[in-house]
Amino acid sequence: MSADEMLDRIAYWRQTQPRFDTSGLLPWAVEGLAAGWVSPALADRLLQSELFLPEGRGLALDPRLGGPLMRSRALQELAEQLRDEGWIKGWRDERYDWMDDWGRVRFSLERSAFRTLGLCSRAIHVNGYIEDGGLWLGTRATHKSVDPGKLDNLTAGGIASGESPEDTLQRELAEEAGVPARLAGFARPVGILRSQRREPDGVHDELLYCYDLPLPDDFAPVNTDGEVSQFQLMQPPQVAEQLGAMTWDAAAVTVAWLGRWLDGEC
């Protein structure tokens, strides 16, 4: 496949990407800051909780709840109620931080509630490649609650509450791909992408912290946490052909890598 053909494949993939449409959704805010999007039915349920107040055409978290700790406690209790009522699926017993545009944590909450409430989460994605251009892709385990069996980056994972992107990078590389710390240290940050789309369980809104990681020719990733069923080393033309088999987020990160590879940067 020529470079022009690869660019055509990438252009086609871009045309198929979902567009984030907020029609039929209601916004909600925290201290005047836009936070998430919910359906009208869920908005009614949130108002019944008495943690929210009507505001404009949407709603807002009651400012009388206090600071981040009190907000976190109240929202976590509400999330547990919503789980028991069937609003939230795939409970993970892991929390994410919701941050404002200045990087301040405004509250922490069960990660599975983020889509339900339309909140922006954060994740790391790593392009693991070797010098001749081969790119390692993983296949998500079939038991995964989100995108089972789809192709993914070498490693990808949500940034847990209290973690930095670098903390998550080290942890996920070790757990998902068996990359030792001495190799993980060569990961290079290459940008942040934002992925937004509607899903059956709510709104997917995530900041993707992207890294490129050069790997030795003789390194083969090994999954240790059961979340990846296999790894494949593909040449860039093969990767371009497989974009439609990848998760939306992984494909976006991979397309950016393909662009750098075509420009001779990788």
PDB file of C-alpha atoms in Angstrom:
ATOM      1  CA  MET A   1       0.000   0.000   0.000  1.00  0.00           C
ATOM      2  CA  SER A   2       1.409   3.373  -1.027  1.00  0.00           C
ATOM      3  CA  ALA A   3       1.512   6.467   1.172  1.00  0.00           C
ATOM      4  CA  ASP A   4      -1.349   7.977  -0.853  1.00  0.00           C
ATOM      5  CA  GLU A   5      -3.449   4.853  -0.329  1.00  0.00           C
ATOM      6  CA  MET A   6      -2.770   5.000   3.395  1.00  0.00           C
ATOM      7  CA  LEU A   7      -3.860   8.619   3.452  1.00  0.00           C
ATOM      8  CA  ASP A   8      -7.046   7.628   1.633  1.00  0.00           C
ATOM      9  CA  ARG A   9      -7.750   4.969   4.272  1.00  0.00           C
ATOM     10  CA  ILE A  10      -7.179   7.498   7.037  1.00  0.00           C
ATOM     11  CA  ALA A  11      -9.440  10.040   5.326  1.00  0.00           C
ATOM     12  CA  TYR A  12     -12.199   7.429   5.007  1.00  0.00           C
ATOM     13  CA  TRP A  13     -11.870   6.531   8.688  1.00  0.00           C
ATOM     14  CA  ARG A  14     -12.162  10.202   9.630  1.00  0.00           C
ATOM     15  CA  GLN A  15     -15.427  10.426   7.690  1.00  0.00           C
ATOM     16  CA  THR A  16     -16.883   7.528   9.665  1.00  0.00           C
ATOM     17  CA  GLN A  17     -16.067   8.946  13.104  1.00  0.00           C
ATOM     18  CA  PRO A  18     -19.109   9.624  15.298  1.00  0.00           C
ATOM     19  CA  ARG A  19     -19.949  13.270  15.860  1.00  0.00           C
ATOM     20  CA  PHE A  20     -20.911  14.437  19.327  1.00  0.00           C
ATOM     21  CA  ASP A  21     -24.505  15.666  19.219  1.00  0.00           C
ATOM     22  CA  THR A  22     -26.021  17.156  22.384  1.00  0.00           C
ATOM     23  CA  SER A  23     -29.574  17.357  21.041  1.00  0.00           C
ATOM     24  CA  GLY A  24     -31.995  15.917  23.582  1.00  0.00           C
ATOM     25  CA  LEU A  25     -29.467  16.160  26.410  1.00  0.00           C
ATOM     26  CA  LEU A  26     -29.401  18.570  29.332  1.00  0.00           C
ATOM     27  CA  PRO A  27     -26.190  20.143  30.694  1.00  0.00           C
ATOM     28  CA  TRP A  28     -25.237  20.246  34.329  1.00  0.00           C
ATOM     29  CA  ALA A  29     -22.688  22.412  36.093  1.00  0.00           C
ATOM     30  CA  VAL A  30     -20.493  22.621  39.188  1.00  0.00           C
ATOM     31  CA  GLU A  31     -19.838  26.095  40.608  1.00  0.00           C
ATOM     32  CA  GLY A  32     -20.746  27.643  37.265  1.00  0.00           C
ATOM     33  CA  LEU A  33     -18.455  25.288  35.317  1.00  0.00           C
ATOM     34  CA  ALA A  34     -19.910  23.033  32.618  1.00  0.00           C
ATOM     35  CA  ALA A  35     -19.533  19.466  33.898  1.00  0.00           C
ATOM     36  CA  GLY A  36     -21.635  16.896  32.049  1.00  0.00           C
ATOM     37  CA  TRP A  37     -24.655  15.930  29.953  1.00  0.00           C
ATOM     38  CA  VAL A  38     -27.632  13.795  30.961  1.00  0.00           C
ATOM     39  CA  SER A  39     -30.924  12.661  29.510  1.00  0.00           C
ATOM     40  CA  PRO A  40     -34.116  14.440  30.635  1.00  0.00           C
ATOM     41  CA  ALA A  41     -35.195  11.301  32.526  1.00  0.00           C
ATOM     42  CA  LEU A  42     -31.916  11.162  34.436  1.00  0.00           C
ATOM     43  CA  ALA A  43     -32.071  14.917  35.042  1.00  0.00           C
ATOM     44  CA  ASP A  44     -35.423  14.415  36.762  1.00  0.00           C
ATOM     45  CA  ARG A  45     -33.895  11.674  38.910  1.00  0.00           C
ATOM     46  CA  LEU A  46     -30.937  13.899  39.843  1.00  0.00           C
ATOM     47  CA  LEU A  47     -33.294  16.680  40.896  1.00  0.00           C
ATOM     48  CA  GLN A  48     -35.187  14.201  43.094  1.00  0.00           C
ATOM     49  CA  SER A  49     -31.936  13.492  44.934  1.00  0.00           C
ATOM     50  CA  GLU A  50     -31.923  17.086  46.209  1.00  0.00           C
ATOM     51  CA  LEU A  51     -28.222  17.347  45.360  1.00  0.00           C
ATOM     52  CA  PHE A  52     -29.065  19.310  42.207  1.00  0.00           C
ATOM     53  CA  LEU A  53     -30.957  22.491  41.449  1.00  0.00           C
ATOM     54  CA  PRO A  54     -32.606  23.641  38.199  1.00  0.00           C
ATOM     55  CA  GLU A  55     -30.384  26.119  36.349  1.00  0.00           C
ATOM     56  CA  GLY A  56     -31.196  27.639  32.952  1.00  0.00           C
ATOM     57  CA  ARG A  57     -32.134  24.819  30.589  1.00  0.00           C
ATOM     58  CA  GLY A  58     -30.203  22.304  32.691  1.00  0.00           C
ATOM     59  CA  LEU A  59     -29.229  21.796  36.302  1.00  0.00           C
ATOM     60  CA  ALA A  60     -26.405  22.470  38.731  1.00  0.00           C
ATOM     61  CA  LEU A  61     -24.895  20.742  41.719  1.00  0.00           C
ATOM     62  CA  ASP A  62     -26.112  22.439  44.883  1.00  0.00           C
ATOM     63  CA  PRO A  63     -23.281  24.782  46.032  1.00  0.00           C
ATOM     64  CA  ARG A  64     -24.314  24.195  49.642  1.00  0.00           C
ATOM     65  CA  LEU A  65     -22.701  20.741  49.456  1.00  0.00           C
ATOM     66  CA  GLY A  66     -19.352  22.382  50.161  1.00  0.00           C
ATOM     67  CA  GLY A  67     -15.907  21.608  48.772  1.00  0.00           C
ATOM     68  CA  PRO A  68     -14.436  18.679  46.814  1.00  0.00           C
ATOM     69  CA  LEU A  69     -14.503  16.191  49.697  1.00  0.00           C
ATOM     70  CA  MET A  70     -18.166  16.770  50.523  1.00  0.00           C
ATOM     71  CA  ARG A  71     -19.133  16.823  46.852  1.00  0.00           C
ATOM     72  CA  SER A  72     -17.292  13.535  46.313  1.00  0.00           C
ATOM     73  CA  ARG A  73     -19.015  11.872  49.246  1.00  0.00           C
ATOM     74  CA  ALA A  74     -22.492  13.012  48.211  1.00  0.00           C
ATOM     75  CA  LEU A  75     -22.045  12.099  44.543  1.00  0.00           C
ATOM     76  CA  GLN A  76     -20.603   8.685  45.390  1.00  0.00           C
ATOM     77  CA  GLU A  77     -23.616   7.898  47.558  1.00  0.00           C
ATOM     78  CA  LEU A  78     -25.898   9.018  44.730  1.00  0.00           C
ATOM     79  CA  ALA A  79     -23.969   6.879  42.226  1.00  0.00           C
ATOM     80  CA  GLU A  80     -24.476   3.818  44.433  1.00  0.00           C
ATOM     81  CA  GLN A  81     -28.222   4.523  44.461  1.00  0.00           C
ATOM     82  CA  LEU A  82     -28.245   4.947  40.683  1.00  0.00           C
ATOM     83  CA  ARG A  83     -26.376   1.652  40.321  1.00  0.00           C
ATOM     84  CA  ASP A  84     -28.970  -0.143  42.463  1.00  0.00           C
ATOM     85  CA  GLU A  85     -31.755   1.419  40.363  1.00  0.00           C
ATOM     86  CA  GLY A  86     -30.165   0.271  37.099  1.00  0.00           C
ATOM     87  CA  TRP A  87     -28.957   3.648  35.798  1.00  0.00           C
ATOM     88  CA  ILE A  88     -25.256   2.718  36.060  1.00  0.00           C
ATOM     89  CA  LYS A  89     -23.860  -0.509  34.613  1.00  0.00           C
ATOM     90  CA  GLY A  90     -20.460  -2.210  34.969  1.00  0.00           C
ATOM     91  CA  TRP A  91     -19.545  -0.958  38.448  1.00  0.00           C
ATOM     92  CA  ARG A  92     -15.734  -0.939  38.835  1.00  0.00           C
ATOM     93  CA  ASP A  93     -15.038   0.086  42.460  1.00  0.00           C
ATOM     94  CA  GLU A  94     -12.471   2.552  41.118  1.00  0.00           C
ATOM     95  CA  ARG A  95     -12.687   6.311  41.169  1.00  0.00           C
ATOM     96  CA  TYR A  96     -11.808   8.986  38.647  1.00  0.00           C
ATOM     97  CA  ASP A  97     -11.160  12.658  39.365  1.00  0.00           C
ATOM     98  CA  TRP A  98     -13.251  15.292  37.618  1.00  0.00           C
ATOM     99  CA  MET A  99     -11.043  18.305  36.980  1.00  0.00           C
ATOM    100  CA  ASP A 100     -11.769  21.829  35.839  1.00  0.00           C
ATOM    101  CA  ASP A 101      -9.866  23.522  33.009  1.00  0.00           C
ATOM    102  CA  TRP A 102      -7.131  24.585  35.441  1.00  0.00           C
ATOM    103  CA  GLY A 103      -6.435  21.023  36.520  1.00  0.00           C
ATOM    104  CA  ARG A 104      -8.083  21.357  39.926  1.00  0.00           C
ATOM    105  CA  VAL A 105      -9.956  18.317  41.243  1.00  0.00           C
ATOM    106  CA  ARG A 106     -13.567  19.326  41.936  1.00  0.00           C
ATOM    107  CA  PHE A 107     -14.733  15.853  42.966  1.00  0.00           C
ATOM    108  CA  SER A 108     -13.877  12.161  42.693  1.00  0.00           C
ATOM    109  CA  LEU A 109     -16.422   9.553  41.651  1.00  0.00           C
ATOM    110  CA  GLU A 110     -16.869   5.894  40.663  1.00  0.00           C
ATOM    111  CA  ARG A 111     -15.520   5.593  37.105  1.00  0.00           C
ATOM    112  CA  SER A 112     -18.585   3.797  35.711  1.00  0.00           C
ATOM    113  CA  ALA A 113     -20.699   6.837  36.647  1.00  0.00           C
ATOM    114  CA  PHE A 114     -18.707   9.125  34.351  1.00  0.00           C
ATOM    115  CA  ARG A 115     -20.466   8.039  31.144  1.00  0.00           C
ATOM    116  CA  THR A 116     -23.872   7.993  32.819  1.00  0.00           C
ATOM    117  CA  LEU A 117     -23.382  11.582  33.981  1.00  0.00           C
ATOM    118  CA  GLY A 118     -21.595  12.695  30.779  1.00  0.00           C
ATOM    119  CA  LEU A 119     -18.406  13.678  32.608  1.00  0.00           C
ATOM    120  CA  CYS A 120     -14.965  14.107  31.065  1.00  0.00           C
ATOM    121  CA  SER A 121     -12.488  11.460  32.210  1.00  0.00           C
ATOM    122  CA  ARG A 122      -8.791  11.039  31.393  1.00  0.00           C
ATOM    123  CA  ALA A 123      -6.793   8.117  29.996  1.00  0.00           C
ATOM    124  CA  ILE A 124      -3.346   7.295  28.659  1.00  0.00           C
ATOM    125  CA  HIS A 125      -2.761   5.612  25.273  1.00  0.00           C
ATOM    126  CA  VAL A 126       0.612   4.281  24.146  1.00  0.00           C
ATOM    127  CA  ASN A 127       1.790   3.600  20.605  1.00  0.00           C
ATOM    128  CA  GLY A 128       4.459   0.919  20.998  1.00  0.00           C
ATOM    129  CA  TYR A 129       6.556   0.606  17.847  1.00  0.00           C
ATOM    130  CA  ILE A 130       9.877  -0.737  16.599  1.00  0.00           C
ATOM    131  CA  GLU A 131      12.324   1.130  14.406  1.00  0.00           C
ATOM    132  CA  ASP A 132      11.406  -0.559  11.117  1.00  0.00           C
ATOM    133  CA  GLY A 133       7.898   0.846  11.507  1.00  0.00           C
ATOM    134  CA  GLY A 134       6.117  -2.112  13.061  1.00  0.00           C
ATOM    135  CA  LEU A 135       3.355  -1.113  15.508  1.00  0.00           C
ATOM    136  CA  TRP A 136       2.173  -3.357  18.337  1.00  0.00           C
ATOM    137  CA  LEU A 137      -1.625  -3.604  18.685  1.00  0.00           C
ATOM    138  CA  GLY A 138      -3.521  -5.500  21.349  1.00  0.00           C
ATOM    139  CA  THR A 139      -6.878  -7.256  21.113  1.00  0.00           C
ATOM    140  CA  ARG A 140      -9.207  -6.491  23.993  1.00  0.00           C
ATOM    141  CA  ALA A 141     -10.373  -9.509  25.975  1.00  0.00           C
ATOM    142  CA  THR A 142     -13.890 -10.711  25.192  1.00  0.00           C
ATOM    143  CA  HIS A 143     -14.990 -10.253  28.812  1.00  0.00           C
ATOM    144  CA  LYS A 144     -14.316  -6.486  28.732  1.00  0.00           C
ATOM    145  CA  SER A 145     -17.501  -4.491  29.354  1.00  0.00           C
ATOM    146  CA  VAL A 146     -16.505  -1.860  26.784  1.00  0.00           C
ATOM    147  CA  ASP A 147     -15.493  -2.751  23.191  1.00  0.00           C
ATOM    148  CA  PRO A 148     -14.704  -6.454  23.791  1.00  0.00           C
ATOM    149  CA  GLY A 149     -12.609  -8.101  21.075  1.00  0.00           C
ATOM    150  CA  LYS A 150     -11.635  -4.854  19.361  1.00  0.00           C
ATOM    151  CA  LEU A 151      -8.108  -3.825  18.502  1.00  0.00           C
ATOM    152  CA  ASP A 152      -6.431  -1.374  20.869  1.00  0.00           C
ATOM    153  CA  ASN A 153      -3.111   0.375  21.361  1.00  0.00           C
ATOM    154  CA  LEU A 154      -0.157  -1.364  23.032  1.00  0.00           C
ATOM    155  CA  THR A 155      -1.673  -0.178  26.280  1.00  0.00           C
ATOM    156  CA  ALA A 156      -4.442   2.178  27.285  1.00  0.00           C
ATOM    157  CA  GLY A 157      -6.051   2.854  30.626  1.00  0.00           C
ATOM    158  CA  GLY A 158      -8.005   5.353  32.639  1.00  0.00           C
ATOM    159  CA  ILE A 159      -6.193   7.706  34.995  1.00  0.00           C
ATOM    160  CA  ALA A 160      -7.409   6.775  38.475  1.00  0.00           C
ATOM    161  CA  SER A 161      -8.146   9.268  41.224  1.00  0.00           C
ATOM    162  CA  GLY A 162      -4.938  10.694  42.648  1.00  0.00           C
ATOM    163  CA  GLU A 163      -2.785   9.454  39.766  1.00  0.00           C
ATOM    164  CA  SER A 164      -0.825  11.531  37.272  1.00  0.00           C
ATOM    165  CA  PRO A 165      -0.667  10.497  33.601  1.00  0.00           C
ATOM    166  CA  GLU A 166       2.904   9.306  34.218  1.00  0.00           C
ATOM    167  CA  ASP A 167       1.763   7.129  37.155  1.00  0.00           C
ATOM    168  CA  THR A 168      -0.869   5.492  34.969  1.00  0.00           C
ATOM    169  CA  LEU A 169       1.599   5.121  32.102  1.00  0.00           C
ATOM    170  CA  GLN A 170       4.014   3.089  34.222  1.00  0.00           C
ATOM    171  CA  ARG A 171       1.266   0.980  35.792  1.00  0.00           C
ATOM    172  CA  GLU A 172      -0.613   0.179  32.596  1.00  0.00           C
ATOM    173  CA  LEU A 173       2.522  -0.617  30.590  1.00  0.00           C
ATOM    174  CA  ALA A 174       3.555  -3.133  33.253  1.00  0.00           C
ATOM    175  CA  GLU A 175       0.091  -4.670  33.755  1.00  0.00           C
ATOM    176  CA  GLU A 176      -1.206  -4.764  30.196  1.00  0.00           C
ATOM    177  CA  ALA A 177       1.957  -5.331  28.164  1.00  0.00           C
ATOM    178  CA  GLY A 178       4.691  -6.472  30.569  1.00  0.00           C
ATOM    179  CA  VAL A 179       6.878  -3.464  29.715  1.00  0.00           C
ATOM    180  CA  PRO A 180       9.578  -3.028  32.391  1.00  0.00           C
ATOM    181  CA  ALA A 181      10.205   0.377  33.926  1.00  0.00           C
ATOM    182  CA  ARG A 182      13.566   0.720  32.137  1.00  0.00           C
ATOM    183  CA  LEU A 183      11.754   0.622  28.760  1.00  0.00           C
ATOM    184  CA  ALA A 184       8.691   2.552  29.899  1.00  0.00           C
ATOM    185  CA  GLY A 185      11.000   5.470  30.669  1.00  0.00           C
ATOM    186  CA  PHE A 186      11.513   6.012  26.932  1.00  0.00           C
ATOM    187  CA  ALA A 187       7.814   6.840  26.375  1.00  0.00           C
ATOM    188  CA  ARG A 188       7.478  10.289  24.834  1.00  0.00           C
ATOM    189  CA  PRO A 189       4.350  12.466  25.300  1.00  0.00           C
ATOM    190  CA  VAL A 190       3.063  13.512  21.872  1.00  0.00           C
ATOM    191  CA  GLY A 191      -0.215  15.278  22.552  1.00  0.00           C
ATOM    192  CA  ILE A 192      -3.668  15.220  24.109  1.00  0.00           C
ATOM    193  CA  LEU A 193      -6.756  14.331  22.074  1.00  0.00           C
ATOM    194  CA  ARG A 194     -10.374  14.738  23.164  1.00  0.00           C
ATOM    195  CA  SER A 195     -12.837  11.998  22.300  1.00  0.00           C
ATOM    196  CA  GLN A 196     -16.566  12.752  22.582  1.00  0.00           C
ATOM    197  CA  ARG A 197     -19.530  10.707  21.429  1.00  0.00           C
ATOM    198  CA  ARG A 198     -22.867   9.384  22.627  1.00  0.00           C
ATOM    199  CA  GLU A 199     -23.046   5.768  23.754  1.00  0.00           C
ATOM    200  CA  PRO A 200     -25.948   3.576  24.897  1.00  0.00           C
ATOM    201  CA  ASP A 201     -24.874   4.066  28.517  1.00  0.00           C
ATOM    202  CA  GLY A 202     -24.488   7.846  28.271  1.00  0.00           C
ATOM    203  CA  VAL A 203     -21.802  10.166  26.930  1.00  0.00           C
ATOM    204  CA  HIS A 204     -18.207   9.154  26.337  1.00  0.00           C
ATOM    205  CA  ASP A 205     -16.039  12.203  26.955  1.00  0.00           C
ATOM    206  CA  GLU A 206     -12.340  11.600  27.537  1.00  0.00           C
ATOM    207  CA  LEU A 207      -9.001  13.344  27.290  1.00  0.00           C
ATOM    208  CA  LEU A 208      -6.466  10.961  25.737  1.00  0.00           C
ATOM    209  CA  TYR A 209      -2.883  11.530  26.898  1.00  0.00           C
ATOM    210  CA  CYS A 210      -0.891  10.074  24.001  1.00  0.00           C
ATOM    211  CA  TYR A 211       2.627   8.618  24.143  1.00  0.00           C
ATOM    212  CA  ASP A 212       4.985   7.080  21.587  1.00  0.00           C
ATOM    213  CA  LEU A 213       7.239   4.311  22.899  1.00  0.00           C
ATOM    214  CA  PRO A 214      10.107   2.920  20.774  1.00  0.00           C
ATOM    215  CA  LEU A 215      10.716  -0.742  21.611  1.00  0.00           C
ATOM    216  CA  PRO A 216      13.597  -3.118  20.859  1.00  0.00           C
ATOM    217  CA  ASP A 217      13.128  -5.474  17.907  1.00  0.00           C
ATOM    218  CA  ASP A 218      13.319  -8.491  20.220  1.00  0.00           C
ATOM    219  CA  PHE A 219      10.706  -7.252  22.701  1.00  0.00           C
ATOM    220  CA  ALA A 220       7.309  -8.968  22.684  1.00  0.00           C
ATOM    221  CA  PRO A 221       4.522  -7.618  24.942  1.00  0.00           C
ATOM    222  CA  VAL A 222       2.922  -9.999  27.424  1.00  0.00           C
ATOM    223  CA  ASN A 223      -0.385  -9.254  29.136  1.00  0.00           C
ATOM    224  CA  THR A 224      -0.481  -9.852  32.895  1.00  0.00           C
ATOM    225  CA  ASP A 225      -3.926  -8.614  33.978  1.00  0.00           C
ATOM    226  CA  GLY A 226      -6.196 -10.601  31.630  1.00  0.00           C
ATOM    227  CA  GLU A 227      -7.478  -7.529  29.769  1.00  0.00           C
ATOM    228  CA  VAL A 228      -5.713  -8.305  26.440  1.00  0.00           C
ATOM    229  CA  SER A 229      -6.209 -11.599  24.610  1.00  0.00           C
ATOM    230  CA  GLN A 230      -3.288 -11.215  22.192  1.00  0.00           C
ATOM    231  CA  PHE A 231      -0.789  -8.782  20.654  1.00  0.00           C
ATOM    232  CA  GLN A 232       0.051  -8.387  16.970  1.00  0.00           C
ATOM    233  CA  LEU A 233       2.950  -6.562  15.330  1.00  0.00           C
ATOM    234  CA  MET A 234       1.667  -4.853  12.176  1.00  0.00           C
ATOM    235  CA  GLN A 235       3.334  -2.770   9.515  1.00  0.00           C
ATOM    236  CA  PRO A 236       1.821   0.705   8.959  1.00  0.00           C
ATOM    237  CA  PRO A 237      -0.115  -0.271   5.787  1.00  0.00           C
ATOM    238  CA  GLN A 238      -1.711  -3.153   7.720  1.00  0.00           C
ATOM    239  CA  VAL A 239      -2.535  -0.796  10.561  1.00  0.00           C
ATOM    240  CA  ALA A 240      -4.270   1.618   8.152  1.00  0.00           C
ATOM    241  CA  GLU A 241      -6.391  -1.281   6.886  1.00  0.00           C
ATOM    242  CA  GLN A 242      -7.425  -2.217  10.431  1.00  0.00           C
ATOM    243  CA  LEU A 243      -8.583   1.195  11.682  1.00  0.00           C
ATOM    244  CA  GLY A 244     -12.212   0.146  11.446  1.00  0.00           C
ATOM    245  CA  ALA A 245     -11.546  -2.842  13.724  1.00  0.00           C
ATOM    246  CA  MET A 246     -10.145  -0.640  16.488  1.00  0.00           C
ATOM    247  CA  THR A 247     -11.886   1.187  19.308  1.00  0.00           C
ATOM    248  CA  TRP A 248     -12.656   4.789  18.358  1.00  0.00           C
ATOM    249  CA  ASP A 249     -10.149   6.155  20.865  1.00  0.00           C
ATOM    250  CA  ALA A 250      -7.355   3.759  19.908  1.00  0.00           C
ATOM    251  CA  ALA A 251      -7.913   4.480  16.217  1.00  0.00           C
ATOM    252  CA  ALA A 252      -7.669   8.242  16.808  1.00  0.00           C
ATOM    253  CA  VAL A 253      -4.377   7.780  18.667  1.00  0.00           C
ATOM    254  CA  THR A 254      -3.103   5.424  15.960  1.00  0.00           C
ATOM    255  CA  VAL A 255      -4.053   7.783  13.117  1.00  0.00           C
ATOM    256  CA  ALA A 256      -1.949  10.482  14.784  1.00  0.00           C
ATOM    257  CA  TRP A 257       0.980   8.012  14.962  1.00  0.00           C
ATOM    258  CA  LEU A 258       0.547   7.053  11.290  1.00  0.00           C
ATOM    259  CA  GLY A 259       0.779  10.732  10.408  1.00  0.00           C
ATOM    260  CA  ARG A 260       4.053  11.046  12.289  1.00  0.00           C
ATOM    261  CA  TRP A 261       5.338   7.846  10.665  1.00  0.00           C
ATOM    262  CA  LEU A 262       4.473   9.130   7.190  1.00  0.00           C
ATOM    263  CA  ASP A 263       6.335  12.356   8.048  1.00  0.00           C
ATOM    264  CA  GLY A 264       9.416  10.351   9.098  1.00  0.00           C
ATOM    265  CA  GLU A 265       9.116  11.253  12.795  1.00  0.00           C
ATOM    266  CA  CYS A 266       8.885   7.652  14.059  1.00  0.00           C
TER     267      CYS A 266
END
